XYZ file of C-alpha atoms in Angstrom:
451
model
C 89.356 -3.353 -0.257
C 86.843 -3.146 2.627
C 88.481 -5.858 4.724
C 91.794 -3.949 4.788
C 90.332 -0.466 5.235
C 91.866 1.135 8.326
C 94.691 -1.374 8.575
C 97.884 0.595 9.207
C 101.523 -0.149 8.532
C 103.284 -1.410 11.674
C 105.418 1.192 13.417
C 107.568 -1.722 14.614
C 106.651 -5.213 13.383
C 106.552 -7.347 16.496
C 105.473 -10.741 17.734
C 103.530 -9.857 20.882
C 102.262 -12.067 23.688
C 99.232 -10.585 25.492
C 98.338 -12.395 28.696
C 95.030 -11.404 30.277
C 92.134 -12.480 32.518
C 94.078 -15.366 34.107
C 91.478 -15.765 36.876
C 92.089 -18.724 39.158
C 90.068 -21.861 38.316
C 88.256 -21.877 41.653
C 84.944 -20.434 40.491
C 83.039 -18.926 37.564
C 84.253 -15.723 35.929
C 82.589 -12.842 37.713
C 82.267 -9.207 36.750
C 85.255 -8.370 38.937
C 87.414 -10.124 36.321
C 85.507 -8.612 33.413
C 87.577 -5.493 32.810
C 90.737 -7.474 32.218
C 88.920 -9.628 29.649
C 87.646 -6.622 27.715
C 90.934 -4.701 27.887
C 93.056 -7.650 26.793
C 90.810 -8.543 23.894
C 90.429 -4.943 22.727
C 94.181 -4.310 22.946
C 94.885 -7.497 20.962
C 92.483 -6.395 18.218
C 94.050 -2.941 18.038
C 97.603 -4.315 17.887
C 96.594 -6.638 15.048
C 95.113 -3.667 13.174
C 98.564 -2.110 13.580
C 100.282 -5.051 11.889
C 101.456 -6.812 15.053
C 101.456 -10.621 15.324
C 99.509 -11.220 18.525
C 99.221 -14.356 20.646
C 96.480 -14.261 23.298
C 97.333 -16.204 26.427
C 95.514 -17.259 29.604
C 97.490 -18.274 32.685
C 95.923 -20.608 35.263
C 97.281 -20.570 38.789
C 96.847 -24.218 39.732
C 99.577 -24.421 42.379
C 99.175 -23.616 46.076
C 96.399 -23.991 48.606
C 93.378 -22.651 46.729
C 92.743 -25.763 44.598
C 92.860 -28.138 47.629
C 90.668 -25.662 49.553
C 88.066 -25.912 46.796
C 88.366 -29.707 46.889
C 87.958 -29.768 50.679
C 84.834 -27.623 50.359
C 83.346 -30.049 47.820
C 84.225 -33.041 50.022
C 82.590 -31.442 53.053
C 79.372 -30.671 51.174
C 79.305 -34.147 49.677
C 79.526 -35.610 53.174
C 76.945 -33.205 54.577
C 79.552 -31.442 56.727
C 80.232 -27.693 57.189
C 82.566 -26.083 54.665
C 86.060 -25.476 56.160
C 86.787 -21.950 57.411
C 89.159 -21.257 54.503
C 86.915 -23.024 51.991
C 84.644 -21.816 49.227
C 80.917 -21.159 49.470
C 78.154 -20.467 46.987
C 75.738 -22.296 44.755
C 78.446 -23.241 42.275
C 80.330 -25.215 44.962
C 77.138 -27.102 45.821
C 76.640 -27.796 42.102
C 80.187 -29.118 41.838
C 79.623 -31.385 44.867
C 76.552 -32.868 43.193
C 78.384 -33.329 39.878
C 81.355 -35.323 41.162
C 81.404 -38.569 39.135
C 81.260 -41.772 41.164
C 84.661 -42.959 39.983
C 86.293 -39.633 40.949
C 84.671 -39.748 44.390
C 85.724 -43.357 44.938
C 89.289 -42.537 43.932
C 89.398 -39.429 46.088
C 88.121 -41.220 49.191
C 90.339 -44.313 48.857
C 92.686 -44.959 51.801
C 95.832 -42.817 51.759
C 94.563 -40.511 49.006
C 94.551 -36.728 49.318
C 90.816 -36.210 48.770
C 91.034 -32.422 48.749
C 93.758 -32.458 46.085
C 91.991 -34.977 43.827
C 88.612 -33.258 44.073
C 90.175 -29.825 43.743
C 91.928 -30.663 40.484
C 88.811 -32.327 39.106
C 86.765 -29.252 40.016
C 89.371 -26.902 38.517
C 88.972 -28.724 35.203
C 85.204 -28.297 35.301
C 85.529 -24.628 36.255
C 88.016 -24.073 33.441
C 85.497 -25.409 30.913
C 82.964 -22.920 32.259
C 85.465 -20.071 32.030
C 86.257 -20.939 28.425
C 82.540 -21.017 27.567
C 81.930 -17.631 29.200
C 84.824 -16.035 27.325
C 83.659 -17.556 24.042
C 80.241 -16.007 24.634
C 81.929 -12.654 25.084
C 83.774 -13.181 21.809
C 87.155 -13.536 23.481
C 89.447 -16.273 22.236
C 92.803 -17.494 23.462
C 95.580 -19.088 21.456
C 97.425 -20.531 24.460
C 96.349 -21.769 27.879
C 99.253 -22.119 30.332
C 99.262 -23.480 33.877
C 101.582 -22.562 36.709
C 102.256 -26.245 37.324
C 103.611 -26.608 33.781
C 106.271 -23.956 34.493
C 107.606 -26.005 37.395
C 107.196 -29.373 35.719
C 108.858 -28.104 32.538
C 111.904 -26.807 34.402
C 111.326 -23.162 33.461
C 111.694 -21.887 37.015
C 114.999 -23.729 37.381
C 116.230 -22.276 34.066
C 115.324 -18.762 35.197
C 117.121 -19.205 38.534
C 120.168 -20.586 36.710
C 120.294 -17.461 34.490
C 120.073 -15.234 37.538
C 122.698 -17.263 39.355
C 125.102 -17.000 36.414
C 124.851 -13.227 36.636
C 125.440 -13.183 40.376
C 121.898 -12.062 41.133
C 120.954 -14.917 43.485
C 122.087 -15.738 47.006
C 121.053 -18.077 49.807
C 120.208 -16.988 53.327
C 118.427 -18.770 56.181
C 117.826 -21.724 53.896
C 115.933 -19.606 51.326
C 116.968 -18.577 47.811
C 116.799 -14.829 47.150
C 116.920 -12.540 44.100
C 119.024 -9.398 44.626
C 116.195 -7.087 43.629
C 117.675 -4.189 45.604
C 120.490 -4.019 43.040
C 117.843 -2.758 40.617
C 116.237 -0.182 42.893
C 113.697 -2.384 44.691
C 113.105 -1.680 48.378
C 114.005 -5.254 49.374
C 115.285 -8.510 47.923
C 112.718 -11.101 46.847
C 112.405 -14.752 47.843
C 112.396 -17.296 45.028
C 112.431 -20.479 47.118
C 111.339 -20.495 50.754
C 113.438 -22.149 53.437
C 111.233 -25.266 53.162
C 112.046 -25.510 49.451
C 108.624 -24.340 48.295
C 108.652 -21.877 45.378
C 106.979 -18.474 45.711
C 104.630 -16.842 43.185
C 107.643 -14.765 42.139
C 109.464 -17.967 41.187
C 106.680 -18.799 38.726
C 106.708 -15.210 37.429
C 110.380 -15.328 36.442
C 110.025 -18.813 35.016
C 107.111 -17.574 32.926
C 109.185 -14.706 31.494
C 111.855 -17.164 30.385
C 109.298 -19.571 28.947
C 107.532 -16.829 26.964
C 110.706 -15.407 25.441
C 111.792 -18.934 24.539
C 108.803 -19.035 22.151
C 110.283 -16.206 20.107
C 108.150 -13.271 21.246
C 109.612 -9.790 20.841
C 107.337 -8.203 23.407
C 105.369 -9.401 26.439
C 102.246 -7.577 27.657
C 100.543 -8.463 30.930
C 97.036 -7.146 31.699
C 96.876 -6.931 35.480
C 94.602 -5.386 38.068
C 95.818 -2.376 40.035
C 96.512 -4.617 43.066
C 99.507 -6.074 41.173
C 101.313 -2.732 41.228
C 103.995 -4.045 43.586
C 104.811 -6.967 41.297
C 105.671 -4.910 38.230
C 109.153 -3.695 39.191
C 110.432 -7.000 40.544
C 109.384 -8.967 37.454
C 110.886 -6.416 35.074
C 114.043 -6.249 37.227
C 114.382 -10.022 37.056
C 113.857 -9.940 33.273
C 116.708 -7.447 32.959
C 118.918 -9.492 35.271
C 118.308 -12.576 33.106
C 119.536 -10.673 30.034
C 116.210 -9.664 28.531
C 115.343 -6.081 27.648
C 112.964 -4.984 30.454
C 111.377 -2.490 28.036
C 109.985 -5.516 26.226
C 108.176 -6.651 29.376
C 105.158 -4.367 29.706
C 102.393 -4.363 32.312
C 99.020 -2.657 31.781
C 97.435 -2.045 35.178
C 93.707 -1.362 35.096
C 91.549 0.220 37.762
C 88.731 -1.719 39.334
C 85.139 -1.237 38.281
C 82.364 -0.633 40.766
C 79.333 -2.578 39.554
C 76.143 -0.961 40.787
C 72.592 -2.293 40.918
C 69.766 -0.011 42.100
C 72.338 2.398 43.448
C 74.038 -0.257 45.603
C 77.503 -1.626 44.887
C 77.552 -5.333 44.041
C 79.930 -7.148 46.375
C 82.502 -9.526 44.911
C 83.788 -12.504 46.883
C 84.405 -15.883 45.287
C 85.051 -17.506 48.654
C 81.811 -16.158 50.112
C 79.923 -17.000 46.945
C 78.731 -13.411 46.488
C 79.141 -12.005 42.977
C 77.511 -11.429 39.610
C 78.916 -13.787 37.003
C 80.088 -12.545 33.621
C 77.376 -14.692 32.008
C 74.701 -12.976 34.120
C 76.032 -9.566 33.155
C 76.016 -10.400 29.439
C 72.485 -11.787 29.710
C 71.276 -8.545 31.275
C 73.065 -5.875 29.261
C 74.216 -7.693 26.106
C 77.680 -8.352 24.704
C 77.800 -5.318 22.414
C 76.797 -2.809 25.102
C 79.260 -4.273 27.584
C 82.097 -4.187 25.043
C 81.355 -0.577 24.135
C 81.267 0.470 27.792
C 84.780 -0.760 28.459
C 86.190 0.275 25.087
C 85.062 3.865 25.615
C 86.952 4.335 28.880
C 90.658 4.427 29.643
C 91.961 1.351 31.427
C 93.288 3.371 34.358
C 90.004 5.252 34.935
C 87.947 4.230 37.957
C 84.365 3.794 36.759
C 80.893 2.746 37.851
C 78.962 0.256 35.741
C 75.232 0.762 36.302
C 73.730 -2.613 35.442
C 70.108 -1.483 35.683
C 70.635 1.538 33.434
C 72.356 -0.560 30.793
C 69.645 -3.201 30.986
C 67.026 -0.468 30.573
C 68.654 0.714 27.336
C 68.649 -2.841 25.998
C 65.000 -3.409 26.885
C 64.080 -0.103 25.212
C 65.797 -1.263 22.031
C 64.018 -4.622 22.113
C 60.681 -2.830 22.548
C 61.356 -0.442 19.660
C 61.818 2.665 21.812
C 64.776 3.957 19.813
C 64.963 7.422 21.422
C 65.516 5.866 24.856
C 67.827 3.136 23.544
C 70.023 5.630 21.671
C 71.097 7.107 25.003
C 73.505 4.204 24.881
C 75.982 5.249 22.152
C 76.567 1.698 20.916
C 72.978 1.515 19.714
C 73.263 4.967 18.160
C 76.263 3.834 16.117
C 74.767 0.465 15.234
C 71.580 2.222 14.086
C 73.612 4.336 11.642
C 74.978 1.135 10.078
C 71.541 -0.460 9.945
C 70.035 2.712 8.520
C 72.510 2.693 5.620
C 71.702 -0.962 4.953
C 68.038 -0.010 4.775
C 68.789 2.885 2.399
C 70.776 0.610 0.091
C 67.899 -1.888 0.050
C 65.435 0.877 -0.729
C 67.689 2.123 -3.522
C 67.985 -1.373 -5.016
C 64.201 -1.674 -5.033
C 64.099 1.612 -6.991
C 66.647 0.321 -9.496
C 69.518 2.428 -8.116
C 72.999 1.188 -7.122
C 76.122 2.839 -5.650
C 78.557 4.259 -8.189
C 81.990 2.707 -8.515
C 83.585 5.907 -7.208
C 82.680 9.085 -5.363
C 85.106 11.170 -7.469
C 83.724 14.509 -8.560
C 80.757 14.429 -6.177
C 82.208 15.843 -2.981
C 81.858 19.567 -3.641
C 78.595 19.799 -1.739
C 78.742 20.597 1.971
C 76.891 17.433 3.175
C 79.093 15.156 1.044
C 82.279 16.947 2.037
C 81.558 16.742 5.776
C 80.846 13.009 5.625
C 83.847 12.300 3.373
C 86.191 14.129 5.751
C 84.874 12.020 8.633
C 85.326 8.772 6.702
C 88.924 9.347 5.625
C 90.062 10.016 9.203
C 89.603 6.335 10.065
C 93.190 5.093 9.419
C 94.558 8.029 11.441
C 92.259 7.104 14.344
C 93.417 3.479 14.177
C 97.076 4.539 14.134
C 96.528 6.728 17.212
C 94.862 3.809 18.994
C 97.758 1.458 18.126
C 100.341 3.990 19.325
C 98.466 4.789 22.545
C 97.302 1.181 23.125
C 93.859 2.547 24.060
C 90.468 2.226 22.386
C 88.418 5.194 23.625
C 89.462 7.150 20.532
C 87.849 4.418 18.408
C 84.478 4.729 20.165
C 84.607 8.525 20.009
C 85.299 8.326 16.264
C 82.472 5.838 15.709
C 80.022 8.231 17.396
C 81.362 11.136 15.356
C 80.997 9.193 12.093
C 77.453 8.091 12.934
C 76.529 11.704 13.680
C 78.106 12.845 10.403
C 76.107 10.276 8.455
C 72.809 11.199 10.104
C 73.487 14.850 9.220
C 74.364 13.932 5.632
C 71.164 11.955 5.227
C 69.166 14.820 6.673
C 70.667 17.389 4.302
C 71.159 15.379 1.074
C 68.537 13.392 -0.759
C 70.204 10.052 -1.328
C 67.574 7.952 -3.122
C 66.160 9.988 -6.003
C 65.056 8.199 -9.163
C 64.848 11.571 -10.942
C 68.612 12.133 -10.390
C 70.153 8.685 -10.840
C 73.790 9.808 -11.269
C 73.729 11.991 -8.166
C 71.928 9.222 -6.236
C 74.542 6.692 -7.335
C 77.361 8.931 -6.113
C 75.656 9.610 -2.780
C 74.902 5.923 -2.366
C 78.594 5.205 -2.918
C 79.448 7.669 -0.152
C 76.818 6.099 2.119
C 78.296 2.669 1.381
C 81.771 3.985 2.269
C 80.371 5.220 5.592
C 78.762 1.845 6.208
C 82.017 -0.018 5.531
C 83.852 2.320 7.867
C 81.257 1.898 10.635
C 81.438 -1.874 10.261
C 85.255 -1.831 10.423
C 85.177 0.453 13.449
C 82.706 -1.751 15.312
C 84.615 -4.849 14.227
C 87.803 -3.515 15.817
C 85.880 -3.447 19.086
C 84.368 -6.903 18.622
C 80.894 -5.362 18.283
C 78.312 -6.474 15.704
C 77.242 -4.273 12.794
C 73.547 -5.141 12.255
C 71.798 -4.855 8.912
C 68.508 -4.001 10.636
C 67.367 -2.813 14.052
């Protein structure tokens, strides 16, 4: 059953919500957001291989000053005026200013209308469409798209505060509403509503916990950048205070990536309009190579991503310079899969086909070494599920590709003078191919039939 090969029995069957990326809809996805996209998607794939029911979720922050700031920037450019000091710059903002439909502009500039708010929310919708398209290109899908505004409009923040209040974990001081976070070991209490009645980001966080658990999830996973470290404890403390098990609220914090071009770090600033977009990165290095890069490194490891080096490997592959291209391990592994496909085609042309079983043919050293590598696959998957990391998967894929290349070097696979032995060895080669395809599939990487 090739489609189920490597699928492991769940250690604890769970319905898991994985929320990741969640970049604000104020500009295109840039490579600074990329690691969260890769980590969230890879983790979701691994959890599903471990029998978990996974819902992928994206959270848009559409409340606060950033959306109106984007709108004010568009309005200024449209009028030929300088962008406000706290506004957004860059070619994409100029593009948005040119794209504003006449009816939207007329409505935004009508007397008494908040032009920045109207234009900002229109632009956020356009940006969101671009974000969805970029993620689809990467092979990342989401089941649910949630906005911060919906948490307030749906009453989820009020429900969360009511739960905290019932437990005696809320008090009022100086006109503000506070959560007694110090009761749970925090260094200070946290504001939920400011003295002017405006909710804080923390208010949305606790409302979101309540809303997610209301959908029947057993476990919540948040994929956050390292700069969110200070938020972890207060959100988990509030979850516990509301009666939820804080162990079922899990945050994965990932280290930032330094993207390098020609030895110089690429700066990242959405407001300044200085960045490399995710689309540009994928165009230069390819989806498969980018996925492998992030899958092969632990989420908490600080790393450099050399764009030029990765692009060089891709160009070498396209030009047929395999020795240079294989310095990138993803191409090395993909080549093993493609090589087996070529062998099977060659065998078919010679009138040979894989046997129905490899039983009784594994006594030889080449066969035994490859067989031992193949049957480790479910164990590797189980380790990845338990550790919630994927670098063991990439290491195994490289090991399996190496084992196959050695097998093919030492054992004659296609031999019309020994059809039974060839059939058995072809069956083993086919098993290796299936395993390579499943391994790459877990990482969202293609398994080509030819290279």
